[in-house]
XYZ file of C-alpha atoms in Angstrom:
749
model
C 11.038 -88.564 69.569
C 9.916 -91.125 67.043
C 11.843 -94.408 66.806
C 11.794 -95.493 63.043
C 10.443 -98.962 63.370
C 9.995 -99.409 59.673
C 14.084 -99.652 59.425
C 14.192 -103.365 60.845
C 11.824 -104.900 58.495
C 13.103 -102.713 55.476
C 16.646 -104.212 56.348
C 15.228 -107.716 56.403
C 13.659 -107.076 52.973
C 16.937 -105.206 51.455
C 18.994 -108.356 52.573
C 16.587 -110.874 51.171
C 16.675 -109.099 47.728
C 20.283 -109.077 47.919
C 20.661 -112.671 48.454
C 18.313 -113.192 45.771
C 20.410 -111.273 43.191
C 23.430 -113.126 44.120
C 21.500 -116.355 43.799
C 20.554 -115.349 40.431
C 23.914 -114.651 39.275
C 25.430 -117.676 41.176
C 22.705 -119.926 39.526
C 22.795 -121.704 42.955
C 19.245 -122.234 44.888
C 21.197 -123.673 47.679
C 23.176 -120.724 48.563
C 19.692 -118.591 48.338
C 17.957 -121.028 50.675
C 20.875 -120.823 53.191
C 21.141 -117.185 53.400
C 17.452 -116.211 52.894
C 16.426 -119.066 55.651
C 19.306 -117.818 58.126
C 17.722 -114.165 57.442
C 14.177 -115.048 58.314
C 15.154 -117.333 60.904
C 16.729 -114.149 62.806
C 13.871 -111.684 61.947
C 11.500 -114.470 63.534
C 13.766 -114.658 66.561
C 13.725 -110.924 67.305
C 9.847 -110.525 66.548
C 9.166 -113.328 69.075
C 11.424 -111.609 71.507
C 13.878 -115.134 71.563
C 16.944 -113.195 70.029
C 20.062 -113.380 71.830
C 23.189 -111.791 70.220
C 25.959 -114.168 69.657
C 29.093 -113.364 71.720
C 31.631 -110.917 69.798
C 34.556 -113.759 70.104
C 32.349 -116.173 68.490
C 31.385 -113.832 65.779
C 34.934 -112.689 65.104
C 35.874 -116.262 64.938
C 32.877 -117.088 62.390
C 33.884 -114.261 60.406
C 37.586 -115.100 59.917
C 36.211 -118.655 58.989
C 33.571 -117.174 56.343
C 36.617 -114.992 54.894
C 38.670 -118.432 54.690
C 36.103 -120.310 52.873
C 35.623 -117.412 50.480
C 39.595 -117.511 49.657
C 39.536 -121.249 49.336
C 36.653 -121.227 46.824
C 38.743 -118.613 44.933
C 41.700 -120.873 44.868
C 39.647 -123.713 44.195
C 39.177 -122.491 40.687
C 36.163 -120.486 41.238
C 35.467 -117.008 39.712
C 37.099 -114.628 42.160
C 34.215 -112.451 42.120
C 31.738 -115.134 42.913
C 34.204 -116.442 45.455
C 34.547 -113.124 47.369
C 30.310 -113.097 47.134
C 30.028 -116.361 48.729
C 32.514 -115.075 51.779
C 30.123 -111.547 51.824
C 27.107 -114.004 52.285
C 28.549 -115.774 55.180
C 29.684 -112.460 56.657
C 26.306 -110.972 56.528
C 24.657 -114.219 58.373
C 27.356 -113.979 60.976
C 26.731 -110.119 61.434
C 22.856 -110.730 61.625
C 23.383 -113.123 64.496
C 25.566 -110.690 66.442
C 23.494 -107.845 65.854
C 23.277 -105.365 68.687
C 23.897 -101.719 67.566
C 23.411 -99.342 64.650
C 27.188 -99.974 63.780
C 26.022 -103.665 63.029
C 23.095 -102.497 60.804
C 25.367 -100.073 58.806
C 27.580 -102.983 58.289
C 24.918 -105.336 57.102
C 23.944 -102.349 54.387
C 27.533 -102.243 53.328
C 28.058 -106.054 53.129
C 24.786 -106.169 50.873
C 25.645 -103.328 48.598
C 28.895 -105.182 47.886
C 27.048 -108.452 47.317
C 25.008 -106.849 44.700
C 28.026 -104.939 43.081
C 29.925 -108.596 42.859
C 26.488 -110.013 41.303
C 26.264 -107.348 38.867
C 29.939 -107.965 37.725
C 29.104 -111.868 37.202
C 25.807 -111.935 35.365
C 23.900 -110.191 32.564
C 20.592 -111.611 33.231
C 17.483 -109.606 32.680
C 15.828 -110.967 35.930
C 18.928 -109.771 37.789
C 18.745 -106.286 36.077
C 15.135 -105.852 36.922
C 15.840 -106.834 40.431
C 18.903 -104.636 40.655
C 17.096 -101.745 39.981
C 14.538 -102.279 42.578
C 17.318 -103.181 45.066
C 18.655 -99.623 44.133
C 15.812 -97.814 45.078
C 15.099 -99.889 48.317
C 18.544 -99.486 49.402
C 18.417 -95.713 49.186
C 15.080 -95.718 51.275
C 16.586 -97.950 53.543
C 19.990 -95.995 54.011
C 17.630 -92.880 54.481
C 15.538 -94.508 57.128
C 18.836 -95.761 58.837
C 20.174 -92.339 58.999
C 16.867 -90.979 60.507
C 16.935 -93.971 62.940
C 20.587 -92.930 63.875
C 19.613 -89.450 64.720
C 16.546 -90.257 66.258
C 18.743 -92.497 68.748
C 21.226 -89.823 69.406
C 18.609 -87.201 70.192
C 17.024 -89.565 72.684
C 20.345 -90.039 74.417
C 21.092 -86.606 74.740
C 17.547 -85.446 75.874
C 17.058 -88.818 78.130
C 13.536 -89.389 76.722
C 12.326 -92.630 77.058
C 10.344 -93.972 74.245
C 7.848 -95.798 76.016
C 6.982 -92.993 78.515
C 6.554 -90.513 75.297
C 3.366 -88.636 74.747
C 1.327 -90.517 71.917
C 0.129 -86.851 70.946
C 3.940 -86.063 70.356
C 4.646 -89.078 68.483
C 1.787 -88.568 66.058
C 2.797 -85.116 65.599
C 6.328 -86.411 64.618
C 4.692 -88.645 62.369
C 2.520 -86.108 60.606
C 5.081 -84.867 58.096
C 7.556 -87.919 58.256
C 6.101 -90.205 55.629
C 5.693 -87.411 52.968
C 9.195 -85.961 53.657
C 10.744 -89.362 53.402
C 9.043 -89.915 50.045
C 9.953 -86.555 48.504
C 13.564 -87.067 49.786
C 13.702 -90.340 48.384
C 11.944 -89.242 44.907
C 14.424 -86.159 44.553
C 17.548 -88.385 45.271
C 16.301 -91.213 43.166
C 15.559 -88.799 40.293
C 18.886 -87.345 40.581
C 20.648 -90.687 40.791
C 18.730 -92.178 37.733
C 19.813 -88.869 35.617
C 23.465 -89.322 36.494
C 23.399 -93.071 36.001
C 22.188 -92.776 32.495
C 24.542 -90.099 31.527
C 27.257 -92.525 33.055
C 25.967 -95.323 31.135
C 25.731 -93.336 28.144
C 29.205 -91.368 28.113
C 31.330 -93.988 29.704
C 30.551 -97.511 28.055
C 31.653 -100.586 29.553
C 34.393 -102.688 27.913
C 38.265 -103.701 28.384
C 40.443 -100.555 28.128
C 37.472 -98.042 27.835
C 36.275 -97.490 31.441
C 37.931 -98.933 34.387
C 35.149 -97.783 36.806
C 32.557 -100.090 34.739
C 34.359 -103.278 33.377
C 32.410 -105.586 31.214
C 30.685 -108.303 33.493
C 32.666 -111.359 34.109
C 29.942 -114.281 33.138
C 30.121 -117.711 34.360
C 29.857 -119.859 31.429
C 27.081 -122.427 31.187
C 28.057 -126.107 30.481
C 30.085 -126.670 27.513
C 28.019 -127.261 24.269
C 27.823 -130.160 22.168
C 27.171 -127.787 19.334
C 30.149 -125.825 20.041
C 32.763 -128.276 21.283
C 35.802 -129.680 19.727
C 34.994 -133.266 20.023
C 31.855 -135.578 20.215
C 31.581 -137.726 23.188
C 28.419 -140.156 22.754
C 27.734 -140.465 26.639
C 26.976 -136.947 27.214
C 24.853 -136.022 24.111
C 21.410 -136.955 25.384
C 21.743 -135.066 28.654
C 22.722 -131.905 26.623
C 20.203 -132.124 23.860
C 17.526 -132.079 26.574
C 18.809 -128.876 28.338
C 16.820 -125.853 27.165
C 19.144 -123.104 28.069
C 19.625 -120.344 25.563
C 22.760 -120.264 23.515
C 22.094 -117.041 21.536
C 20.163 -115.261 19.152
C 20.475 -114.988 15.416
C 18.909 -112.385 12.872
C 18.840 -113.390 9.311
C 18.947 -110.850 6.605
C 19.283 -111.207 2.827
C 21.408 -109.168 0.316
C 19.496 -106.430 0.115
C 19.812 -106.229 3.968
C 15.753 -107.279 4.516
C 15.260 -109.351 7.645
C 14.327 -112.692 6.561
C 11.237 -114.016 8.817
C 9.849 -116.826 7.025
C 10.705 -119.047 9.702
C 13.070 -121.567 7.536
C 15.436 -123.999 9.555
C 19.019 -122.932 10.058
C 22.047 -124.908 10.029
C 24.625 -123.152 12.400
C 27.876 -124.754 11.967
C 30.588 -124.470 14.762
C 33.130 -127.243 14.083
C 34.035 -130.057 11.947
C 35.450 -133.312 13.196
C 36.987 -135.616 10.567
C 38.887 -138.097 12.643
C 37.435 -141.010 14.496
C 39.683 -142.748 17.239
C 38.629 -146.105 17.136
C 41.714 -147.441 18.790
C 40.751 -149.668 21.979
C 43.835 -148.703 23.739
C 43.622 -144.984 23.312
C 42.085 -143.158 26.358
C 40.218 -141.013 24.092
C 38.741 -143.900 22.081
C 35.401 -143.668 20.317
C 35.489 -140.042 20.018
C 35.374 -137.626 16.966
C 37.938 -135.107 16.866
C 39.110 -132.545 14.655
C 42.652 -132.871 12.815
C 42.621 -129.514 10.839
C 44.864 -126.921 12.745
C 43.448 -123.189 13.475
C 44.473 -120.742 10.917
C 46.766 -117.753 11.688
C 44.856 -115.661 14.254
C 44.142 -111.916 13.382
C 42.847 -109.089 15.739
C 39.564 -107.793 14.237
C 39.033 -104.303 15.752
C 35.271 -103.278 17.139
C 32.845 -102.565 14.420
C 35.451 -102.994 11.749
C 34.756 -105.592 9.029
C 37.344 -108.470 8.271
C 36.896 -110.065 5.002
C 38.033 -113.846 4.649
C 38.049 -113.877 0.780
C 35.228 -112.771 -1.880
C 33.189 -110.140 -0.598
C 30.388 -111.993 -2.392
C 27.473 -113.568 0.319
C 24.055 -114.582 0.193
C 23.227 -113.971 3.991
C 24.160 -111.705 6.591
C 23.610 -112.717 10.014
C 23.431 -110.960 13.492
C 24.379 -112.956 16.227
C 24.292 -112.759 19.951
C 26.382 -115.724 21.638
C 26.020 -116.399 25.321
C 29.107 -117.383 27.406
C 29.730 -121.071 26.895
C 33.277 -121.654 27.754
C 34.357 -122.824 24.058
C 36.206 -120.883 21.318
C 33.807 -121.643 18.357
C 31.740 -118.822 16.728
C 28.488 -120.135 14.910
C 27.039 -119.111 11.452
C 25.804 -120.490 8.172
C 28.551 -122.352 6.159
C 30.759 -120.222 3.678
C 31.804 -117.334 6.013
C 33.351 -114.546 3.969
C 33.309 -111.609 6.311
C 33.357 -111.022 10.014
C 32.527 -107.963 12.170
C 32.589 -107.909 16.098
C 31.225 -105.458 18.499
C 34.321 -105.563 20.639
C 37.919 -106.133 19.560
C 38.338 -109.829 19.105
C 41.240 -111.985 17.861
C 39.927 -114.994 15.589
C 41.054 -117.438 13.101
C 38.986 -118.530 9.952
C 39.990 -121.899 8.201
C 38.837 -121.761 4.675
C 39.046 -125.742 4.406
C 36.677 -126.403 7.260
C 34.809 -123.010 7.166
C 35.079 -122.764 10.875
C 35.656 -119.580 12.885
C 37.273 -119.670 16.129
C 38.328 -116.986 19.004
C 41.687 -117.217 20.604
C 40.365 -117.375 24.021
C 37.250 -119.154 25.372
C 33.906 -117.085 25.181
C 33.403 -116.196 28.718
C 31.486 -113.117 28.168
C 28.359 -112.275 25.913
C 29.784 -111.699 22.431
C 27.939 -109.961 19.566
C 29.088 -110.093 15.985
C 27.859 -110.603 12.486
C 29.057 -112.851 9.672
C 28.509 -112.724 5.843
C 28.087 -116.115 4.300
C 27.537 -117.797 0.952
C 26.093 -120.943 2.322
C 28.637 -122.912 0.058
C 32.236 -124.153 0.650
C 35.171 -124.340 -1.326
C 36.190 -127.583 -2.797
C 39.107 -128.031 -0.487
C 40.064 -131.531 0.817
C 40.816 -132.067 4.365
C 44.306 -133.420 5.395
C 44.860 -137.139 6.031
C 47.698 -138.523 7.949
C 49.551 -141.724 6.937
C 47.829 -144.745 7.718
C 44.449 -142.989 8.117
C 42.313 -144.987 5.841
C 43.741 -148.254 7.336
C 42.733 -147.436 10.896
C 38.938 -147.358 10.216
C 37.051 -150.263 11.541
C 37.066 -153.162 8.687
C 33.432 -153.833 9.711
C 32.339 -150.356 8.935
C 33.464 -150.855 5.546
C 31.722 -154.089 5.346
C 28.532 -152.544 6.240
C 28.689 -149.560 3.635
C 29.445 -152.015 0.948
C 25.953 -153.646 1.291
C 24.055 -152.791 -1.836
C 20.933 -151.663 0.082
C 23.282 -149.131 2.138
C 25.355 -147.500 -0.855
C 23.570 -148.825 -3.851
C 26.960 -149.673 -5.258
C 26.029 -153.180 -6.757
C 28.455 -156.009 -6.974
C 31.995 -155.408 -6.331
C 34.907 -156.781 -8.688
C 38.186 -158.010 -7.692
C 39.866 -154.822 -8.623
C 37.827 -152.735 -6.087
C 35.371 -151.335 -8.554
C 31.808 -151.959 -8.977
C 30.041 -152.452 -12.424
C 29.592 -148.915 -13.219
C 33.183 -147.874 -11.863
C 31.690 -146.066 -8.971
C 33.342 -147.203 -5.888
C 37.031 -147.855 -5.468
C 38.380 -149.807 -2.441
C 41.637 -148.559 -2.637
C 40.778 -145.586 -0.695
C 43.890 -143.683 -0.265
C 44.214 -143.825 -4.095
C 40.770 -142.546 -4.795
C 39.756 -139.151 -6.351
C 36.119 -137.403 -6.394
C 33.929 -138.978 -8.939
C 30.373 -138.085 -10.031
C 29.294 -141.207 -7.955
C 30.072 -139.797 -4.619
C 27.052 -137.711 -4.221
C 24.829 -140.456 -5.015
C 26.487 -142.982 -2.697
C 26.099 -140.006 0.241
C 22.477 -139.630 -0.740
C 22.135 -143.441 -0.649
C 23.571 -143.938 2.892
C 21.567 -140.968 3.820
C 18.256 -142.335 3.190
C 19.304 -145.614 4.526
C 19.770 -144.318 7.742
C 16.905 -142.030 7.696
C 14.371 -144.870 6.845
C 16.035 -148.099 8.345
C 17.128 -146.438 11.713
C 15.173 -144.868 14.480
C 15.685 -141.678 16.479
C 16.043 -141.614 20.308
C 17.833 -139.833 23.087
C 16.880 -142.879 25.459
C 19.640 -145.577 24.938
C 19.697 -146.850 28.545
C 18.638 -150.074 27.665
C 21.490 -150.518 25.260
C 24.112 -149.098 27.343
C 26.024 -152.300 27.938
C 26.226 -153.067 24.231
C 27.279 -149.402 23.341
C 30.116 -149.172 25.946
C 31.661 -152.656 25.187
C 33.220 -151.762 21.888
C 33.041 -149.373 19.126
C 29.793 -147.646 19.817
C 29.131 -146.932 16.040
C 29.815 -150.508 15.057
C 27.172 -151.477 17.647
C 24.732 -148.709 16.449
C 25.209 -150.278 12.797
C 24.846 -153.912 13.440
C 22.922 -154.282 16.854
C 21.193 -151.232 18.247
C 20.084 -149.418 15.064
C 18.848 -146.332 16.982
C 20.373 -143.320 18.563
C 20.735 -139.515 18.479
C 22.123 -137.436 16.013
C 25.836 -138.175 16.805
C 25.499 -141.745 16.165
C 23.735 -141.125 12.561
C 26.248 -138.383 11.593
C 29.318 -140.483 12.725
C 28.230 -143.697 11.398
C 27.573 -142.074 7.768
C 30.933 -140.206 7.908
C 32.846 -143.152 9.197
C 31.178 -145.278 6.402
C 31.852 -142.781 3.473
C 35.774 -142.391 4.677
C 35.955 -146.176 4.704
C 35.506 -146.472 1.068
C 37.728 -143.290 0.416
C 35.071 -140.446 0.088
C 35.921 -137.183 1.816
C 33.511 -136.863 4.655
C 33.405 -135.156 7.958
C 30.907 -134.555 11.079
C 29.642 -131.026 11.409
C 28.712 -130.007 14.942
C 26.532 -126.802 15.605
C 22.857 -126.169 15.894
C 19.592 -126.885 14.048
C 17.758 -123.616 14.941
C 13.926 -123.828 13.948
C 12.519 -121.872 17.049
C 11.727 -118.298 15.255
C 10.662 -115.380 17.525
C 8.215 -113.074 15.512
C 8.240 -110.319 18.165
C 12.344 -109.898 17.917
C 12.584 -111.372 14.295
C 15.303 -113.603 15.497
C 16.074 -117.301 16.015
C 16.435 -118.491 19.476
C 19.220 -121.133 19.830
C 19.025 -123.386 22.718
C 21.192 -126.273 23.771
C 18.598 -128.701 22.985
C 18.970 -127.573 19.315
C 22.673 -128.850 19.282
C 22.707 -130.896 16.395
C 25.397 -133.005 14.004
C 25.049 -133.481 10.405
C 27.510 -134.691 7.605
C 29.549 -132.598 4.785
C 30.758 -134.762 1.786
C 33.251 -133.561 -0.691
C 31.594 -134.030 -4.011
C 32.220 -132.676 -7.676
C 29.955 -129.830 -6.644
C 32.068 -129.072 -3.692
C 31.083 -129.813 0.120
C 27.644 -130.777 0.351
C 25.400 -131.233 3.468
C 23.386 -134.355 4.273
C 21.659 -134.865 7.494
C 21.174 -138.482 8.101
C 19.294 -138.351 11.255
C 16.080 -140.177 11.367
C 12.997 -137.978 12.439
C 14.591 -134.494 12.065
C 12.755 -133.205 9.406
C 11.723 -129.707 9.404
C 8.967 -129.246 11.898
C 5.351 -127.999 10.262
C 4.574 -124.501 11.822
C 2.106 -124.441 14.560
C -0.592 -121.974 15.539
C 1.225 -119.795 18.232
C -0.588 -120.165 21.582
C -0.990 -117.107 24.148
C 1.755 -118.740 26.232
C 4.020 -118.888 23.387
C 3.500 -115.260 22.785
C 4.269 -114.509 26.438
C 7.414 -116.603 26.079
C 8.484 -114.943 23.216
C 7.661 -111.612 24.560
C 9.948 -112.665 27.556
C 12.580 -113.571 25.027
C 12.393 -109.963 23.366
C 12.693 -108.477 26.798
C 15.817 -110.479 27.338
C 17.468 -109.924 23.913
C 16.790 -106.230 23.865
C 18.340 -105.933 27.423
C 21.363 -108.034 26.373
C 21.679 -106.299 23.080
C 20.977 -102.592 24.084
C 22.204 -102.353 27.569
C 24.570 -105.327 28.460
C 26.522 -105.149 24.882
C 26.629 -101.250 25.152
C 30.411 -100.258 24.367
C 32.396 -97.620 22.545
C 31.448 -98.776 19.338
C 27.743 -98.444 20.500
C 28.013 -95.141 21.763
C 29.429 -93.872 18.625
C 26.882 -95.490 16.574
C 24.248 -93.982 18.826
C 25.759 -90.433 18.350
C 26.073 -90.759 14.807
C 22.375 -91.972 14.614
C 21.208 -89.124 16.428
C 23.154 -86.575 14.550
C 22.007 -88.160 11.186
C 18.227 -88.162 12.560
C 18.581 -84.299 13.349
C 19.860 -83.564 10.093
C 17.278 -85.534 8.356
C 14.752 -83.745 10.693
C 15.697 -80.280 9.637
C 15.851 -81.684 5.882
C 12.210 -82.915 6.156
C 11.425 -79.628 7.937
C 12.746 -77.568 5.276
C 11.041 -79.451 2.654
C 7.744 -79.265 4.162
C 8.013 -75.677 4.272
C 9.139 -75.626 0.413
C 6.141 -77.769 -0.388
C 3.582 -75.443 1.695
C 5.142 -72.552 -0.124
C 4.906 -74.318 -3.581
C 1.234 -75.061 -2.855
C 0.545 -71.423 -2.106
C 2.358 -70.220 -5.003
C 0.043 -72.683 -7.224
C -3.046 -71.142 -5.529
C -1.590 -67.761 -6.553
C -0.646 -66.913 -2.850
C 2.762 -65.325 -2.565
C 4.739 -65.593 0.561
C 8.037 -64.414 0.666
C 10.713 -66.390 2.433
C 11.330 -63.691 5.027
C 7.633 -63.837 5.932
C 7.499 -67.742 6.278
C 10.798 -67.356 8.235
C 9.000 -64.649 10.464
C 6.144 -66.771 10.936
C 8.069 -69.583 12.229
C 10.103 -67.253 14.628
C 6.912 -66.215 15.891
C 5.633 -69.809 16.415
C 8.766 -70.810 18.515
C 8.432 -67.537 20.431
C 4.803 -68.571 20.993
C 5.695 -72.054 22.073
C 8.644 -70.734 24.535
C 6.076 -68.218 26.141
C 3.440 -70.879 26.633
C 5.927 -73.086 28.398
C 7.341 -70.096 30.527
C 3.878 -69.266 31.557
C 2.833 -72.841 32.465
C 6.157 -72.945 34.593
C 5.472 -69.676 36.377
C 1.929 -70.547 37.066
C 3.048 -73.967 38.560
C 5.401 -71.865 40.763
C 2.560 -69.500 41.888
C 0.271 -72.042 42.414
C 2.739 -73.917 44.811
C 3.293 -71.010 46.718
C -0.437 -69.946 47.091
C -0.869 -73.668 48.408
C 1.772 -73.170 51.157
C 0.618 -69.569 52.213
C -3.179 -71.163 52.824
C -2.013 -74.353 54.228
C -2.648 -77.062 51.815
C 0.780 -78.096 50.544
C 0.582 -81.449 52.047
C -2.453 -82.739 49.846
C -1.794 -84.814 46.709
C -0.575 -82.646 43.766
C -3.709 -82.938 41.620
C -6.037 -81.955 44.674
C -3.618 -79.463 45.706
C -3.504 -77.610 42.187
C -7.371 -77.592 42.049
C -7.733 -76.186 45.402
C -4.965 -73.512 44.890
C -6.925 -72.357 41.874
C -10.110 -72.470 43.731
C -9.081 -70.585 46.891
C -7.180 -67.832 45.249
C -9.721 -65.390 46.516
C -8.692 -66.448 50.146
C -5.003 -65.984 49.117
C -5.858 -62.554 47.706
C -7.986 -61.624 50.960
C -4.670 -62.816 53.297
C -2.318 -60.671 51.184
C -4.884 -57.827 51.302
C -4.899 -57.879 55.104
C -1.278 -58.389 55.361
C -0.797 -54.779 53.296
C -2.829 -53.361 56.436
C -0.593 -55.018 59.049
C -3.178 -57.948 59.639
C -1.584 -61.333 59.587
C -3.033 -64.786 60.539
C -0.945 -66.524 63.240
C -0.006 -69.832 62.360
C -1.806 -71.466 65.366
C -5.200 -70.069 64.665
C -7.360 -71.702 61.984
C -9.202 -69.531 59.340
C -12.471 -69.210 61.526
C -10.908 -68.333 64.408
C -8.628 -65.928 62.249
C -11.743 -64.253 60.986
C -13.303 -64.107 64.570
C -10.562 -62.427 66.162
C -10.716 -59.378 63.717
C -13.665 -57.437 65.648
C -11.616 -54.381 65.606
C -12.581 -53.966 61.821
C -15.851 -52.029 60.881
C -18.765 -54.219 61.129
C -19.283 -54.488 57.216
C -15.746 -55.540 56.786
C -15.968 -58.215 59.500
C -18.862 -59.504 58.038
C -17.387 -59.341 54.637
C -14.471 -61.432 56.044
C -16.597 -63.695 57.678
C -18.614 -64.617 54.730
C -15.461 -65.391 52.466
C -13.975 -67.335 55.282
C -17.106 -69.770 55.226
C -16.739 -69.794 51.381
C -13.228 -71.087 51.917
C -14.442 -73.857 54.151
C -17.260 -74.937 51.701
C -14.352 -75.281 48.876
C -11.459 -76.474 51.139
C -13.663 -79.143 52.859
C -16.893 -79.738 51.103
C -18.029 -80.475 47.641
C -18.313 -76.820 46.671
C -16.602 -75.887 43.268
C -16.416 -72.332 42.031
C -16.876 -71.317 38.398
C -14.311 -69.023 36.894
C -17.298 -66.340 36.790
C -17.743 -66.720 40.575
C -14.224 -66.361 41.504
C -13.900 -63.217 39.517
C -16.768 -61.970 41.489
C -15.125 -62.609 44.705
C -11.716 -61.027 43.803
C -13.920 -58.138 42.713
C -15.570 -58.070 46.078
C -11.932 -58.193 47.990
C -10.836 -55.128 45.667
C -14.082 -53.041 47.182
C -12.915 -53.846 50.881
C -10.082 -51.099 50.293
C -12.794 -48.503 50.930
C -14.050 -50.475 54.004
C -10.968 -50.944 55.980
C -8.637 -48.220 56.579
C -4.732 -48.572 55.507
């Protein structure tokens, strides 16, 4: 009996692939090093003969500890699925070092499969998806090897066979068909599994309340984004803006539903912050926050469009947002309609133009929004004493002529042009507000410097109000300093202004016709209420739209990778019941359109013939089409029957183990020898399996001399074609078949 030595290496590879998939889902290289390092160490110990199994009682204690650690991680706030996955990793390592019998091997396979299932629930990564597909085929092959190994071990025990004393010829005989049999079995099972997997995926989409067997993936949110949060902390901005992790993808369409691919810069707003806490006694001091409460939430059904006002729009955006742990949805300002891919509870605030979900976004979210790129002229709410809480030094700074351009201020709080009123609480919107905002914007852009590195100014910025230090002392910083300073300066003189946080997306992927939004694109700008409504101002220095650069080969490769990831997330991860219905509708429409186009083509052809005085009746055309369909079906049937005949012929003449292409070619070339064997079989002469064709021909001495010589010559031609380079033409094959038919007169029945 042959012991399947391939099983142990394949099991090691299977475990390593499983640990790699879990590390991708967990995004933890530390766990990968621990798991893969332990697996490779155990494999090296086994290979070198140094491995000694761990005692069972120690293994049992270690298993209980591993289970306890996994439970502690779950109760410690980690996702239950990922906590269980960590416990499964530890259990596999314990089982590896107590490995003795086939039962332990089976336990490792089961634990590895459970680990990959936990990983699949926890991530929607394209890299994991590709690895998971490879893992499924690998695990299938490993399971087949395991089954073969168990059967082999059982047979050896029953027959009391020592593998080391086995005959090498016997082992080689066992191996002759093992590889091809395993490959065929793996191919058949894999094909059936793929077909059923695709059908299950198409017919039973994932989604809450749609299929309990395939729940949507519970994804781990990445770091909360500055561009999506509810406040701005000046200390964390630089770290986040240096993070290139993807936030999502945005496709932009115009009013005619044509995709916009000119690479323009998109300002994707998420939240508005209108209150700056400058109280030194507050635990949340020096932080921009929002005071506007959420609007009443509304549940929007999957693939249904919810209007928030006028149905007019300038842009439609198709947005795929990665999990981020916040409640903000991004989009161009002036959202008028919203359509999610899955049922979602959202609230839209027309005063701030922000769209928020009821729960934190912990799964990949796909939706569409329609925007006007304008906001209604609605004032933000102000609490009592709001204007008096602003640092007076901020107001002193903005009153400088070079900053606001307002000119000298008189005792009534009004400049010589009547543009500025110091009594902020009583102030109304004037024509000069837009000019003042533009002056402040221009001053910050030209006189201040943009930078993410503020380490040398950390002491100054942390001693007191960072915005005061930014204006008077440091005069450099990142976008939150610029936007926060401008908004606070305008508020101090009674102009309605607020900080808007979101993303300034300028990375356009021409392969997908979509913008790639990253954490590094997080940006803050200012909205000012003027006589023309809320207008956008971006005071950040050095943030002008970049000049498009020639795309390099590496850039194209990265965009192609982004396209694969986008397609995977859009077509596979986001597939739900609504997508299934859309798919069925699209297929139905395409079938109808195909039938209509076919009918139009037939009518066009008939009209063309009529114009040239050829008359064909509709019955004749229909008859010709029916004949064409019958001919095609006949050809397909003949092709299938011919394949079956060639396969049976290859088995009869002993060439079924050859590669498919060579087997079919020889089956056609050696048809004459198959006819010869069947001709002899009708006369009671069959070739025993233990005889070669030459030995069989030499044993037919009882035949007449002329027939004996003919069989011998045909056998030699068989050898020339089967093992030599000889190839028979169609005419020569026909001659050989005619020659075999003439043997009827020479061999008695």
